[in-house]
Short mmCIF file of C-alpha atoms in Angstrom, two decimals:
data_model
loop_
_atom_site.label_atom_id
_atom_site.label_comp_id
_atom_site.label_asym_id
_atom_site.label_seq_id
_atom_site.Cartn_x
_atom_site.Cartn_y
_atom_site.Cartn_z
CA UNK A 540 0.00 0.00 0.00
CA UNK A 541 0.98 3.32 -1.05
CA UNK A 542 0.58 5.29 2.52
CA UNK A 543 0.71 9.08 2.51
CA UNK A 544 1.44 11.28 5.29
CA UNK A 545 -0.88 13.96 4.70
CA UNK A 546 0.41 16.67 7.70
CA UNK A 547 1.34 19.80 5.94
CA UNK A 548 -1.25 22.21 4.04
CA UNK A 549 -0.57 23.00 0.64
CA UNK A 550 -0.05 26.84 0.38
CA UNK A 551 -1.74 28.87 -2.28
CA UNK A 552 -1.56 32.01 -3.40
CA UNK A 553 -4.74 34.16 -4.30
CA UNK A 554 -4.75 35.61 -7.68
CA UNK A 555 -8.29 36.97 -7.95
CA UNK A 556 -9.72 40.44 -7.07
CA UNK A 557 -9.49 40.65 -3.21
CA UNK A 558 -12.69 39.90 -1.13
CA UNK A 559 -13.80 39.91 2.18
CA UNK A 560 -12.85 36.21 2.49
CA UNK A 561 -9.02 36.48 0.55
CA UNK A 562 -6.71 39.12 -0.62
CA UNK A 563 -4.99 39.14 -3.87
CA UNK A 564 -1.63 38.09 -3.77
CA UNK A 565 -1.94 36.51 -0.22
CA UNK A 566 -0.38 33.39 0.61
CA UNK A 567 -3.29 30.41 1.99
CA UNK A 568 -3.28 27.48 3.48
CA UNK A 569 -5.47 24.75 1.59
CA UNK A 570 -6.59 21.65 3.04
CA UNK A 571 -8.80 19.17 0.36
CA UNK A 572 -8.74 19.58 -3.29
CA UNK A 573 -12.62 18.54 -3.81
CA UNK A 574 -15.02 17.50 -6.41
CA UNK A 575 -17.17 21.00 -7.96
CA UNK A 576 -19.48 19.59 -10.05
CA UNK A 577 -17.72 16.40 -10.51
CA UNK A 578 -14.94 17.92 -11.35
CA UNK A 579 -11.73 18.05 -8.52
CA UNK A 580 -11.67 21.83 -9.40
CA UNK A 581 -12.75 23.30 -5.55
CA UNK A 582 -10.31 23.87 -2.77
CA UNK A 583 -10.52 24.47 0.99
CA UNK A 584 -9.04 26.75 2.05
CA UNK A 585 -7.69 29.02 5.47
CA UNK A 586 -9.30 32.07 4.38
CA UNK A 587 -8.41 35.96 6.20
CA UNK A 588 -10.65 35.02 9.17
CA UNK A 589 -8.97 31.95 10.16
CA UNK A 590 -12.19 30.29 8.89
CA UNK A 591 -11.59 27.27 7.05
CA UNK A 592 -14.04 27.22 3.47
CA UNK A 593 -14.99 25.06 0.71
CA UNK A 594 -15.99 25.50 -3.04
CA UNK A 595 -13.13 28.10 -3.70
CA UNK A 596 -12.48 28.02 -7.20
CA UNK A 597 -9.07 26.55 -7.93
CA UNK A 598 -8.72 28.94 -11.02
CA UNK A 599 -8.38 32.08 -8.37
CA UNK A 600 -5.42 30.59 -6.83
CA UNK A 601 -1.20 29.48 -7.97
CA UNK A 602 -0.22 26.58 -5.71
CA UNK A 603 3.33 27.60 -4.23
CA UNK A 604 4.10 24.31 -2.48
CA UNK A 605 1.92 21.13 -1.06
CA UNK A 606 4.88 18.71 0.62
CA UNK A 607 1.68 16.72 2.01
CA UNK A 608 0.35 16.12 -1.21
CA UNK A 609 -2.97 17.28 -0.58
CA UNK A 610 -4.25 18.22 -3.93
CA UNK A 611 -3.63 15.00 -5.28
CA UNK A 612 -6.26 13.04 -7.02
CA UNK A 613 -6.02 10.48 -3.94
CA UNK A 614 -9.25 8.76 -3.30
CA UNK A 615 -10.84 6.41 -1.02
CA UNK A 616 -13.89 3.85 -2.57
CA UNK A 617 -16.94 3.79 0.30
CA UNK A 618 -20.13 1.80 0.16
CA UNK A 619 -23.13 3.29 1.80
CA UNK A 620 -24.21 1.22 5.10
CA UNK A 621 -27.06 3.09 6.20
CA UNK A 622 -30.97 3.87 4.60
CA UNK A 623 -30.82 7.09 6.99
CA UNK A 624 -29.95 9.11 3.63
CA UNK A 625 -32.25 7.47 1.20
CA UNK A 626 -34.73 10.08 1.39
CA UNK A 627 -32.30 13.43 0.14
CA UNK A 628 -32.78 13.96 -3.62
CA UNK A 629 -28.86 14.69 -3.45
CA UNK A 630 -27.24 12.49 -1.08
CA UNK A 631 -25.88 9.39 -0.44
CA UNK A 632 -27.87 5.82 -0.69
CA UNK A 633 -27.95 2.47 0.60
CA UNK A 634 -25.82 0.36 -1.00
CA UNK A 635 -24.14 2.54 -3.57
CA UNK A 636 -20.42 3.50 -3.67
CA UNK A 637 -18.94 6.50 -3.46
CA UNK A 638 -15.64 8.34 -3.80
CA UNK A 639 -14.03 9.90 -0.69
CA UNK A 640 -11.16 12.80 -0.66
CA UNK A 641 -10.53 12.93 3.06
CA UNK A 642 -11.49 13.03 7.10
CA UNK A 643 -11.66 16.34 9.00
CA UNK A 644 -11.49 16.62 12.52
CA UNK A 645 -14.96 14.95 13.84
CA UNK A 646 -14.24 11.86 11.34
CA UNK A 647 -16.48 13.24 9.16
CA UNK A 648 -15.83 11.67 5.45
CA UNK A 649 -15.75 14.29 2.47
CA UNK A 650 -17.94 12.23 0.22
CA UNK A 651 -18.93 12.95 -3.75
CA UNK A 652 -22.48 12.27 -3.30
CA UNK A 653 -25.29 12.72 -5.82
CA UNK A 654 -25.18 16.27 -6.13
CA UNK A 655 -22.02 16.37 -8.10
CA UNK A 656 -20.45 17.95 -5.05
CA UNK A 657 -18.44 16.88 -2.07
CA UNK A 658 -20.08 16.45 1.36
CA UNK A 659 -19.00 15.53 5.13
CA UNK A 660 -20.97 12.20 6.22
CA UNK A 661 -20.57 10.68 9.37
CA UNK A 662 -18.12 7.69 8.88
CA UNK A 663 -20.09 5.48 10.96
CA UNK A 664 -22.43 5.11 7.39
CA UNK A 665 -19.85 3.43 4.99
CA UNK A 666 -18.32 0.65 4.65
CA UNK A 667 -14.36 0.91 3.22
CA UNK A 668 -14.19 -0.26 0.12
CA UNK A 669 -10.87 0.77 -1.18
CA UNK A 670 -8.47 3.21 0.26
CA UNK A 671 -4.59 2.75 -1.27
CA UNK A 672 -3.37 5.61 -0.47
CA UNK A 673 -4.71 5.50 3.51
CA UNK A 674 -6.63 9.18 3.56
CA UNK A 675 -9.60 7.82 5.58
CA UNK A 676 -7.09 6.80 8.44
CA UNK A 677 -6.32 9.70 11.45
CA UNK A 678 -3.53 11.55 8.68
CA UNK A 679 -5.73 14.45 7.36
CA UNK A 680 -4.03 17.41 7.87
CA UNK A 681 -7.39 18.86 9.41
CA UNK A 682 -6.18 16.80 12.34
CA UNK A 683 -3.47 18.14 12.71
CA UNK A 684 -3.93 21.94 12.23
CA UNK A 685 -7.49 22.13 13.67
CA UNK A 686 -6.49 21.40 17.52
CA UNK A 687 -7.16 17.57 16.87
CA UNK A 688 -5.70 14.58 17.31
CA UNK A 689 -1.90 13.59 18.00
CA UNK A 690 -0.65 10.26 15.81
CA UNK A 691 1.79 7.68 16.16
#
């Protein structure tokens, strides 16, 4: 197995016209390189706040560096365990598989569901298909920089 340590952020810099969340020319932390209508084109990112956001157009920003190879195409294969879903027009359902991008700090899973878009499901709801690069284990970066947990 191919096991990644994902512990560093990438770091970004913002090339868009400034806004209240980011300023251009800033350097930013980035966390998850995730699925914008099922396409891996939306980052999270450490924004002026502090505040951690999603769906930030990777077009705005120039990566600098990501040692932790975050915005790699790394996924995880899960297969929904649970009907508690079935009843979303755009979510997860029993049965199906899914691809997976990452954990944050709950042990939340950043699923592509049906929408097209990635979303945080309880990992208590899937069943591990696949995961050869070992993101779904306690090594996401939002771990580690959130005030989580300590590893190995």
């Amino acid at each position: 197995m191919n096991k990644i340590n994902f512990n560093k952020p990438a770091v970004v810099r913002y090339n868009a016209k400034s806004n209240c969340k980011f300023t251009k020319g800033k350097l930013y932390e980035v966390y998850f390189i995730e699925y914008w209508e099922g396409e891996r084109t939306s980052l999270h990112v450490r924004g002026n706040d502090g505040t951690i956001t999603d769906f930030n157009h990777l077009e705005d920003f120039e990566i600098i560096s990501d040692e932790g190879k975050l915005l790699k195409d790394y996924e995880a294969t899960v297969q929904c365990i649970t009907h508690e879903y079935d009843h979303l027009i755009c979510g997860i359902t029993f049965g199906k598989e899914y691809k997976v991008i990452g954990r944050d700090s709950d042990g939340h899973n950043l699923v592509l569901d049906e929408s097209n878009y990635c979303y945080f499901y309880p990992n208590d709801v899937f069943k591990i298909i696949d995961d050869p690069y070992g993101i779904l284990k306690k090594t996401s970066v939002y771990y580690n920089f959130r005030g989580g947990y300590n590893f190995d």
